[in-house]
Coordinates of C-alpha atoms and ligand atoms in Angstrom, one line a residue:
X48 CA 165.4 74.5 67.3
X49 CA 164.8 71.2 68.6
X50 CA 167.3 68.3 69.4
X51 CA 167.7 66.1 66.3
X52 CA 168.0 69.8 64.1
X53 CA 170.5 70.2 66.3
X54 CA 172.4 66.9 66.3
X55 CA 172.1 67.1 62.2
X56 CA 174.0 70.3 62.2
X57 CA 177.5 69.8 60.7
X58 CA 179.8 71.9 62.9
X59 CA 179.1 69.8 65.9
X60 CA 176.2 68.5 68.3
X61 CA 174.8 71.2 71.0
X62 CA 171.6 69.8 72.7
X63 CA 169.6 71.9 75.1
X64 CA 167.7 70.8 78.0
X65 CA 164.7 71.2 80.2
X66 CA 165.7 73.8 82.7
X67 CA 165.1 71.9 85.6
X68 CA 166.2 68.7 87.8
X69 CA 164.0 66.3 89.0
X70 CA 163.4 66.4 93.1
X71 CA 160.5 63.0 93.4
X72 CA 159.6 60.4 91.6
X73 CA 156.4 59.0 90.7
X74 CA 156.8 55.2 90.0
X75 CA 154.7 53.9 87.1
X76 CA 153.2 50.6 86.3
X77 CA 154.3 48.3 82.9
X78 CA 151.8 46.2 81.9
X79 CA 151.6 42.8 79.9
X80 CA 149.7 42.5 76.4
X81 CA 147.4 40.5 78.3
X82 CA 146.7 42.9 80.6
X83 CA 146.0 45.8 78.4
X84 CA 143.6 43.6 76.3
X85 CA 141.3 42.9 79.4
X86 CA 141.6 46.5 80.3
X87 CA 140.6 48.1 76.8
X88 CA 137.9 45.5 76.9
X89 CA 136.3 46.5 79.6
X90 CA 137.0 50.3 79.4
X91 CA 134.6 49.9 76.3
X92 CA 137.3 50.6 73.9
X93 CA 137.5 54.4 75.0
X94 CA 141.0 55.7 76.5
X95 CA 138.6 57.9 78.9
X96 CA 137.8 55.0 80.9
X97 CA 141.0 53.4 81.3
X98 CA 142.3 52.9 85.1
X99 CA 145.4 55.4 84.9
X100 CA 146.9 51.9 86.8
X101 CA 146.8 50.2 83.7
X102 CA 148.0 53.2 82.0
X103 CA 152.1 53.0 81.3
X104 CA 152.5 56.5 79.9
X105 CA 150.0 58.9 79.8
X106 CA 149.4 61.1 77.1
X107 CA 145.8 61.2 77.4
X108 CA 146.1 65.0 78.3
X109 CA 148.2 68.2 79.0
X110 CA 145.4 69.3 81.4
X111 CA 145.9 68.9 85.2
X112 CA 148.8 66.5 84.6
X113 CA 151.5 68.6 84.5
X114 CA 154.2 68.6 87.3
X115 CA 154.0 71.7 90.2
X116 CA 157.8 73.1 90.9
X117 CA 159.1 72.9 94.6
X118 CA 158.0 77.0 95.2
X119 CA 154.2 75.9 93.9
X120 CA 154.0 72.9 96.2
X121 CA 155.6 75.4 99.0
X122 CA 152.9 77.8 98.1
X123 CA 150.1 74.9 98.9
X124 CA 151.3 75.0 102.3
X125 CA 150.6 78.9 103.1
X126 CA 147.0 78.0 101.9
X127 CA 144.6 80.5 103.7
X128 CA 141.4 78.3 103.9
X129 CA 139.3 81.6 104.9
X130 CA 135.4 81.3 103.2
X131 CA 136.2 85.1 101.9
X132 CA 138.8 87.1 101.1
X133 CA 141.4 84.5 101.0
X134 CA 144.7 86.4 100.6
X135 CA 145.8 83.5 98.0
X136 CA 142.9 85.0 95.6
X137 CA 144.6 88.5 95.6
X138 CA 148.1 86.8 94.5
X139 CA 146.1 84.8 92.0
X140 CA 144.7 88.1 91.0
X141 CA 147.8 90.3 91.3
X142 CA 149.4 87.4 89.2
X143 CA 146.7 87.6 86.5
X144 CA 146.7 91.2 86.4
X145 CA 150.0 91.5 86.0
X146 CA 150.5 88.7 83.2
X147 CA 148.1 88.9 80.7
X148 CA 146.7 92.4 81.8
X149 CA 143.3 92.2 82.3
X150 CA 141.3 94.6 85.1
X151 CA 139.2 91.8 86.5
X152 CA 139.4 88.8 87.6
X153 CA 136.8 85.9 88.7
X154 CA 138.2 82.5 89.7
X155 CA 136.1 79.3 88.7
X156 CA 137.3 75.5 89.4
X157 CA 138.7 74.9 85.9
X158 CA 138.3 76.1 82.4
X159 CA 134.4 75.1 81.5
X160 CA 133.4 76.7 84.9
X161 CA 134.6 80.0 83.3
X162 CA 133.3 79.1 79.7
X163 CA 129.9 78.5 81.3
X164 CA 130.0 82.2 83.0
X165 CA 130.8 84.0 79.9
X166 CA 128.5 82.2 77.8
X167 CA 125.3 82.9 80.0
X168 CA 126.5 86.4 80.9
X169 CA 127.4 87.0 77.6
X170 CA 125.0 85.2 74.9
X171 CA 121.7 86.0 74.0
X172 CA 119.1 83.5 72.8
X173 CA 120.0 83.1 69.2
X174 CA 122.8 84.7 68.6
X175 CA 125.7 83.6 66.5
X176 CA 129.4 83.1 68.3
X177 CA 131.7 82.9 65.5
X178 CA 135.1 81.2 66.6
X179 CA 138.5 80.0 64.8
X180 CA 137.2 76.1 65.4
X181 CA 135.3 74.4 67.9
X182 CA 136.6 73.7 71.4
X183 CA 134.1 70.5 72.3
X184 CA 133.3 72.2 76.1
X185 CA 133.3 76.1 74.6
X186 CA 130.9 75.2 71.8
X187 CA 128.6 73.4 74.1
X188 CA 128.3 75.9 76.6
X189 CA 128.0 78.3 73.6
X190 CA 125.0 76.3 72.6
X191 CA 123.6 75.9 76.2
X192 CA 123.5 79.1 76.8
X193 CA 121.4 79.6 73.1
X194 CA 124.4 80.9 71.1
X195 CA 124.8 79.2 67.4
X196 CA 128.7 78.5 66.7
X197 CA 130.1 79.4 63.5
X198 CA 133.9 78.4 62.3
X199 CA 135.5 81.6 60.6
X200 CA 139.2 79.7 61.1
X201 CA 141.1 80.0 57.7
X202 CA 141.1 77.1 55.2
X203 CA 144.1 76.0 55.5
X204 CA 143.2 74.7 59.5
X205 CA 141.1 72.1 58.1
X206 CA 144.3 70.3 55.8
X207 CA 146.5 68.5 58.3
X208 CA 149.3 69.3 55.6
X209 CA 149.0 73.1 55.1
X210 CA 152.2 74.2 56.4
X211 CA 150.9 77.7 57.1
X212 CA 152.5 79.2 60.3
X213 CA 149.5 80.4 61.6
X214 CA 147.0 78.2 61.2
X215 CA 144.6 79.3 64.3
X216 CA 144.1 82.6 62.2
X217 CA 140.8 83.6 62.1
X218 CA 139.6 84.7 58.2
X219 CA 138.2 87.9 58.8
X220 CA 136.2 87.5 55.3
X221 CA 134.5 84.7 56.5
X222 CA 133.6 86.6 59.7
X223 CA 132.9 89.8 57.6
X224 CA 130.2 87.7 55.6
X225 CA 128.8 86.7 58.7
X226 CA 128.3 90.0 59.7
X227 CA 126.7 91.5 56.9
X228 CA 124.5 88.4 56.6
X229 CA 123.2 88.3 60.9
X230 CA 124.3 92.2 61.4
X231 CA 126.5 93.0 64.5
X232 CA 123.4 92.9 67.0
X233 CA 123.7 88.8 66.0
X234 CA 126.8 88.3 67.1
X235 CA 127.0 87.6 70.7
X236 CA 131.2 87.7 70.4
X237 CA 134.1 86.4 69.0
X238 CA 135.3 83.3 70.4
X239 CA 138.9 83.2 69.5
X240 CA 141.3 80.8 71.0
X241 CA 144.9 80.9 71.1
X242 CA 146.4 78.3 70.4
X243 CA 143.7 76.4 68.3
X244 CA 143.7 72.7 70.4
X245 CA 141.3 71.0 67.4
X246 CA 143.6 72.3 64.8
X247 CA 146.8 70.7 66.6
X248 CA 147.5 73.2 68.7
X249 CA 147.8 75.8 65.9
X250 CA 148.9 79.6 66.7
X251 CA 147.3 82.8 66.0
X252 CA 149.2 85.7 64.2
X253 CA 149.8 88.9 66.5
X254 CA 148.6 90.7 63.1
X255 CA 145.7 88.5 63.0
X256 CA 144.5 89.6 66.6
X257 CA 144.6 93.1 65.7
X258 CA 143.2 93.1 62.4
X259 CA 140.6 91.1 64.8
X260 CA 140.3 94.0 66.8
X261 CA 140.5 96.8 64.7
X262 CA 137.5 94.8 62.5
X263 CA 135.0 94.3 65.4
X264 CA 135.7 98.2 66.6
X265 CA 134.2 99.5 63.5
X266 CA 131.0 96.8 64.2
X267 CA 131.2 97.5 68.1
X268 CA 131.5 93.7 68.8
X269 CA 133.8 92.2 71.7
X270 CA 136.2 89.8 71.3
X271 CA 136.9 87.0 74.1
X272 CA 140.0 84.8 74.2
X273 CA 140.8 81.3 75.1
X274 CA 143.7 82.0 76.7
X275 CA 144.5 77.8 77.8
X276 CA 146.9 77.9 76.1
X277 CA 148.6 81.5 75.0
X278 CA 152.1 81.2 76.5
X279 CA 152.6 78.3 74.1
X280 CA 150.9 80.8 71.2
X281 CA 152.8 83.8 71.9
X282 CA 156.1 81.4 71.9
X283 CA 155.1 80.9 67.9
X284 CA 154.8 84.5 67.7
X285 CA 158.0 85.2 69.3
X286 CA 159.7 82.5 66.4
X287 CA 157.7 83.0 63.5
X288 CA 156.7 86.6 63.4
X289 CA 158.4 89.4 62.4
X290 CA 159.3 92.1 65.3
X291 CA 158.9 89.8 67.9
X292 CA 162.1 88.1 68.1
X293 CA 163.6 90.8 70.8
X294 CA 160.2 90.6 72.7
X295 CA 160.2 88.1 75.9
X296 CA 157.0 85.6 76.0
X297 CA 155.8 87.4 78.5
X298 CA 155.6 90.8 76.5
X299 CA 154.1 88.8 73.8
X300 CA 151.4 87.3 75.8
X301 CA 150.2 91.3 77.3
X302 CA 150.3 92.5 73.7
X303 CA 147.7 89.6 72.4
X304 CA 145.5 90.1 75.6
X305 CA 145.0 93.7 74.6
X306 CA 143.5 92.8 71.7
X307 CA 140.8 91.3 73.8
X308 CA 137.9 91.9 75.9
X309 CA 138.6 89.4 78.5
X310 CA 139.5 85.6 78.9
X311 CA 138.9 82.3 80.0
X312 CA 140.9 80.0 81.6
X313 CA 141.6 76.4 81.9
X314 CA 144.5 76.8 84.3
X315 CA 145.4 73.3 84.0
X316 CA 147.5 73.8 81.0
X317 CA 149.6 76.7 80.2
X318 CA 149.2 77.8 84.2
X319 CA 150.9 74.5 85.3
X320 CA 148.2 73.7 88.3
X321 CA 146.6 70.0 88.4
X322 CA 143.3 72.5 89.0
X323 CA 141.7 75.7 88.5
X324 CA 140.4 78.5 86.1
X325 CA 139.5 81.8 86.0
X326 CA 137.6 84.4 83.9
X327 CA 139.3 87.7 83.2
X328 CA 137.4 91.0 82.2
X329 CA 137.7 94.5 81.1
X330 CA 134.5 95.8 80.8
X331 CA 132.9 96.3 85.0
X332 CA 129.6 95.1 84.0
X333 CA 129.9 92.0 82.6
X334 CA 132.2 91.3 85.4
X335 CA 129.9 92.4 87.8
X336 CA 127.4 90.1 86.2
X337 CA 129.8 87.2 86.0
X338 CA 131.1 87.4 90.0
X339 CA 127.4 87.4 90.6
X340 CA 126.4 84.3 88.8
X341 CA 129.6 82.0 89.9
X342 CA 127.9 82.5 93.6
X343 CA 125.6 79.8 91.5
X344 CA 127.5 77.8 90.5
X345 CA 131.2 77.7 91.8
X346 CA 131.5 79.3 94.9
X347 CA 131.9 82.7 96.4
X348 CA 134.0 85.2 93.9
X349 CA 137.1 85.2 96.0
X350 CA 137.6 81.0 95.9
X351 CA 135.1 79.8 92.7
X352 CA 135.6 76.3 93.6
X353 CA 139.6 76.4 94.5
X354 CA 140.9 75.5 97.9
X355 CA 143.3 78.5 98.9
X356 CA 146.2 76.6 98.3
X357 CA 145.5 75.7 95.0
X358 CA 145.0 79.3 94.4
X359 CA 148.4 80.1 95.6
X360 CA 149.9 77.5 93.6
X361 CA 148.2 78.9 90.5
X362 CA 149.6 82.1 91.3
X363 CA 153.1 81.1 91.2
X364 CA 152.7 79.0 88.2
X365 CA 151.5 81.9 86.2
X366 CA 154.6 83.1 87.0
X367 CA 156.9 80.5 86.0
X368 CA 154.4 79.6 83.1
X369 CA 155.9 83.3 81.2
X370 CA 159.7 82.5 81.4
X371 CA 161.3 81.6 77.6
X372 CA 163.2 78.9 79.0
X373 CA 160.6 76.7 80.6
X374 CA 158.3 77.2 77.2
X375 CA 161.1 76.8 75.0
X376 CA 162.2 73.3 76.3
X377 CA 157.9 72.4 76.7
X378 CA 157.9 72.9 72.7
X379 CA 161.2 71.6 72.2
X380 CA 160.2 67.9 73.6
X381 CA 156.5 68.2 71.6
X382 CA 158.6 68.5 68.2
X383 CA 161.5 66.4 69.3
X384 CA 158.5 63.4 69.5
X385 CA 156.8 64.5 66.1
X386 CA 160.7 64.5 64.2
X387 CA 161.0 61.1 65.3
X388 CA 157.7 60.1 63.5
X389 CA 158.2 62.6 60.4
X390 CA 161.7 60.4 60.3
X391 CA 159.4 57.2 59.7
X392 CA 156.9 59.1 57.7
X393 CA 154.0 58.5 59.7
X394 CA 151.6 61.0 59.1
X395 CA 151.2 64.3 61.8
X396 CA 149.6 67.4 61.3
X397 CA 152.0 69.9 60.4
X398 CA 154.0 72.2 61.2
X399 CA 153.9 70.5 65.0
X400 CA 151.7 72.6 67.3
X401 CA 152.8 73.9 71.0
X402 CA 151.3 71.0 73.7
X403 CA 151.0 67.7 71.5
X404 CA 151.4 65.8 68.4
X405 CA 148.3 64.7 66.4
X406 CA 148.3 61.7 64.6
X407 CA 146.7 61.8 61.0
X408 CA 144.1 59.2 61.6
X409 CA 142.4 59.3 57.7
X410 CA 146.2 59.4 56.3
X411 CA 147.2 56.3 58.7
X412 CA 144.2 54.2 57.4
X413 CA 143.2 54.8 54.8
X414 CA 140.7 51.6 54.4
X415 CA 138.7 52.7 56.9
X416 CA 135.5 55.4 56.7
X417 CA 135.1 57.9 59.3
X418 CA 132.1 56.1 60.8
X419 CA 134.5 53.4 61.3
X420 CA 136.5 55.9 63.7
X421 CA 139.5 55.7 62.8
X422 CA 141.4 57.8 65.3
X423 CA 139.3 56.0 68.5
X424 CA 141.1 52.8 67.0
X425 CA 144.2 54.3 66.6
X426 CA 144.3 55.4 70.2
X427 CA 143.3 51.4 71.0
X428 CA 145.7 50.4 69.3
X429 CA 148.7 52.1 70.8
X430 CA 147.6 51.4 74.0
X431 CA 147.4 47.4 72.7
X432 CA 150.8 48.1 71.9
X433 CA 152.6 49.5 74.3
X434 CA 150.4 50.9 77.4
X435 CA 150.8 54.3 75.9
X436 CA 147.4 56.5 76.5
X437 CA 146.1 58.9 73.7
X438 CA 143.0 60.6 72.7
X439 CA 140.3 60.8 69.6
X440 CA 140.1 64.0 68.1
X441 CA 137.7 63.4 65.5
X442 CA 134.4 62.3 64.5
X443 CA 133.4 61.2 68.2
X444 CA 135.1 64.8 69.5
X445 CA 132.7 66.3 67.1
X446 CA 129.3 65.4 68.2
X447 CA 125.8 65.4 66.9
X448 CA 124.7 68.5 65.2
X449 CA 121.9 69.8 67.9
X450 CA 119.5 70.9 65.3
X451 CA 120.2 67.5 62.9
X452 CA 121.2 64.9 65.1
X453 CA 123.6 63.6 62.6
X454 CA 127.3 63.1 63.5
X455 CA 129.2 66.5 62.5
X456 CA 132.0 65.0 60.2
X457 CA 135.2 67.5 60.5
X458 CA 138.2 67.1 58.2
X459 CA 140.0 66.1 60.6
X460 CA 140.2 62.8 61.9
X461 CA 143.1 63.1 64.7
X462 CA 144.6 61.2 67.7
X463 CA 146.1 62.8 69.9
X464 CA 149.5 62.4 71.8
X465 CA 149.4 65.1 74.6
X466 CA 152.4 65.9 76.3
X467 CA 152.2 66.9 80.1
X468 CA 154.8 69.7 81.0
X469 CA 157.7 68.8 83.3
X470 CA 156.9 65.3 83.5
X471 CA 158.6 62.9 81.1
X472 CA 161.8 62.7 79.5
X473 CA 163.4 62.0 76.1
X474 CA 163.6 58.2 76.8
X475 CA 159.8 58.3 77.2
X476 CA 159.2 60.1 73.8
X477 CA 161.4 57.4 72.3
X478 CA 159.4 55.0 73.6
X479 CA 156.1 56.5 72.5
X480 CA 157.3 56.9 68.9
X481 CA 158.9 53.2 68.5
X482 CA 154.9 52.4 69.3
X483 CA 153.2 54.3 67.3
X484 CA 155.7 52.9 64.8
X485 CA 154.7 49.2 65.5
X486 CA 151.2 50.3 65.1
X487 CA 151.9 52.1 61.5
X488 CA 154.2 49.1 60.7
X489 CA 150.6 46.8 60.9
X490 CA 148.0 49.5 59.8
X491 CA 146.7 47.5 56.8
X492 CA 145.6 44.7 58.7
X493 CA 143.8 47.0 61.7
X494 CA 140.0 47.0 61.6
X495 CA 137.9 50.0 63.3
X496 CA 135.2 50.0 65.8
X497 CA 131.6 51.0 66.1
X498 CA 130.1 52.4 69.3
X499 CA 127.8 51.0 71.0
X500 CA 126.9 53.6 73.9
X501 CA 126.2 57.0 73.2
X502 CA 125.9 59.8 76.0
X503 CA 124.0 62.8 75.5
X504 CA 127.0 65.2 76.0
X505 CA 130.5 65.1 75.1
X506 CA 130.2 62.1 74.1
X507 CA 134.0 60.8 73.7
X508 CA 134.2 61.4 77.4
X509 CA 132.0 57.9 78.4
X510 CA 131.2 56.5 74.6
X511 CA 131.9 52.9 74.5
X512 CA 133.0 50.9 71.3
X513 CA 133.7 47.6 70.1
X514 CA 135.6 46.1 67.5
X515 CA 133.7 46.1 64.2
Ligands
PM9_58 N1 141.0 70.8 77.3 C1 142.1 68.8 76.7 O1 142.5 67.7 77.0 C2 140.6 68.8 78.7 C3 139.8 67.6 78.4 S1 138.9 67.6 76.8 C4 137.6 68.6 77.1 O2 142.6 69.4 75.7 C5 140.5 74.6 75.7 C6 141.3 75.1 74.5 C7 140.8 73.4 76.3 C8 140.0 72.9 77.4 C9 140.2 71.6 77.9 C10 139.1 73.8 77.9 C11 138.2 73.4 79.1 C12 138.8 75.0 77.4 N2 139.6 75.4 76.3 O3 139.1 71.1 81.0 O4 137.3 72.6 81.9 O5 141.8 72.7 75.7 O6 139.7 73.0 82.5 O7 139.0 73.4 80.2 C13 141.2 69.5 77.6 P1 138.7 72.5 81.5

């Protein structure tokens, strides 16, 4: 339940709080009107390449920006620097072992360094990976490595107002279809991700997983998780499904993973490190296969491009990253900010997902086409506002269609408002939601942009824009 439930409840007001106490301060910089015009100017219009100086608060990301607990940044110091066989990479190991129960484990620098081994290792030229939505990185190293993505996510992911408690389920008729049209030698996996970051950080069903399961058993096809962001996931699960009220986080999380093949990692989220990833695997010779190729392009299999320390640090925050309290009070201040702007009626996606809120771009102006980009404006004009930093979520996310070179178009059109864990407070998500207010208050008036730089890859990383 989060805060202002609380406070509306007659018999009296009992708040919770984070469970933990802040030890160091990191000061941060306010900045004039003035200022924030020249720098949106000359960051081409794109929150990417804003100066985080210029930036007041930052909700660009949840990915790398969290902040470490005192035992992690004690764990940086008994960092054992060795080339091989760091003993940090056996904790990290032990830790994912233990945790989401896995038999193998392959460290890479951050989540697309794993993505990138399990695609080559895993992907043959040609073959289709069907997945419950794009992730922008995991689709492109699908693709780079040959593989065709296909979206099997239910419906209802696509409507920002489907209030569906699952809404990262995958529709197994959709992927049934796709097997009887491509057969099961055409699918190179499934891609499922938990939760669903393009959807709005939508969960998947326990029931869902193992109807997942039980499905590609009968077809002999292996299913390979995103688990970013699974703690937040299996916290759903824990609320929302039935039988898993009595069952810890923790137990929720070891359940979904055995569902699963293996996993990849962006340990900057859910794992609470500012760096680091791995790739977890059940089967001993695609593991074998993937510690041999992140010799390529990481580093040897008992670092993949961490520092020893970081390892260490990684270790410990998969640890604290399974207790109910700490992802409890991370959920509770995501929906406390998305209540305050369901109060004003500015249009979220609903129900509010684990790790941000997503503003409704097409719903919040509705003058403008999608080729106008309506939720790159919206993050430009918040950061006009107020200094507060955001991200698009829509057509630019999307991309070109490799084979068509057309933009893809997806329903939804979203900016997003990411919410770092353990680093702001209440007062700051009042602050954010009195701007995004201000810039609801003049939507009729806003015009949109149109870009006028296009990388080759990933584009909404370095696009540039200006106003139309
Ligand atoms: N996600 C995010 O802000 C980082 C920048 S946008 C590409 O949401 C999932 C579900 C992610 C994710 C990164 C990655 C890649 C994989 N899966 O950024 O390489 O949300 O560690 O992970 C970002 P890395």
């Amino acid at each position: 339940m989060s805060n202002l439930q609380t406070m509306g409840q007659q018999h009296g007001r009992r708040s919770w709080a984070e469970p933990w106490k802040i030890k160091m301060v990191e000061p941060i910089k306010m900045t004039s009107a003035d200022d924030r015009k020249r720098a949106l100017s000359e960051a081409g219009y794109n929150t990417f390449l804003l100066r985080s100086d210029d930036v007041y608060i930052d909700l660009l990301t949840d990915s790398g920006t969290s902040a470490m607990s005192d035992r992690q940044w004690a764990g940086i110091m008994l960092g054992d620097e060795a080339y091989a066989g760091s003993r940090n990479f056996y904790h990290l190991e032990a830790a994912v072992q233990t945790h989401y129960g896995y038999r193998f484990v392959v460290p890479t620098h951050q989540g697309r360094g794993a993505e990138n081994l399990i695609s080559q290792v895993a992907i043959k030229r040609g073959q289709y990976v069907p997945g419950n939505m794009y992730f922008t990185t995991t689709r492109l190293h699908q693709e780079l490595a040959g593989g065709i993505f296909a979206d099997v996510i239910i419906d209802a992911a696509h409507d920002s107002q489907d209030l569906h408690p699952f809404k990262g389920d995958v529709d197994l008729d959709k992927l049934r279809a796709l097997i009887d049209k491509v057969g099961a030698d055409g699918i190179a996996y499934i891609s499922l991700a938990a939760t669903v970051n393009m959807a709005g950080g939508q969960p998947v069903s326990m029931a869902n997983a193992r109807a997942l399961r039980e499905l590609c058993n009968r077809h002999g096809i292996r299913v390979y998780l995103d688990a970013t962001r699974l703690v937040e996931n299996a916290y759903f699960i824990q609320e929302r499904e039935p039988g898993y009220a009595d069952k810890t986080v923790s137990e929720i999380v070891k359940e979904f993973c055995g569902y699963t093949d293996g996993a990849w990692m962006s340990a900057k989220k859910d794992n609470l490190v500012n760096i680091g990833g791995w790739l977890a695997l059940n089967h001993e010779d695609v593991f074998e296969a993937a510690r041999n190729l992140v010799v390529v392009y990481e580093g040897l299999h008992t670092y993949g491009g961490m520092a020893g320390r970081d390892m260490e640090a990684l270790a410990i925050g998969i640890e604290e990253s399974m207790s109910d309290d700490h992802i409890r009070a991370r959920i509770g201040q995501v929906r406390y900010l998305g209540e305050l702007l369901e109060q004003w009626s500015i249009p979220i996606v609903r129900p509010i997902g684990g790790h941000a809120i997503f503003l409704d771009a097409r719903r919040f102006y509705p003058h403008l086409t999608q080729t106008d980009f309506p939720a790159q404006t919206l993050a430009a004009e918040l950061y006009l506002d107020s200094g507060v930093r955001s991200m698009e979520r829509g057509i630019v996310s999307a991309g070109r269609d490799p084979a068509t070179g057309d933009h893809r178009f997806p329903k939804l059109e979203l900016t997003r408002l990411t919410i770092p864990r353990r680093v702001y407070t209440q007062a700051h998500m009042d602050v954010v939601a009195e701007s995004v207010k201000a810039v609801y208050d003049h939507r009729d008036s806003t015009r949109g942009l149109r870009m006028v730089y296009e990388p080759q890859y990933l584009r909404f990383f370095q696009a540039r824009f200006e106003p139309a």
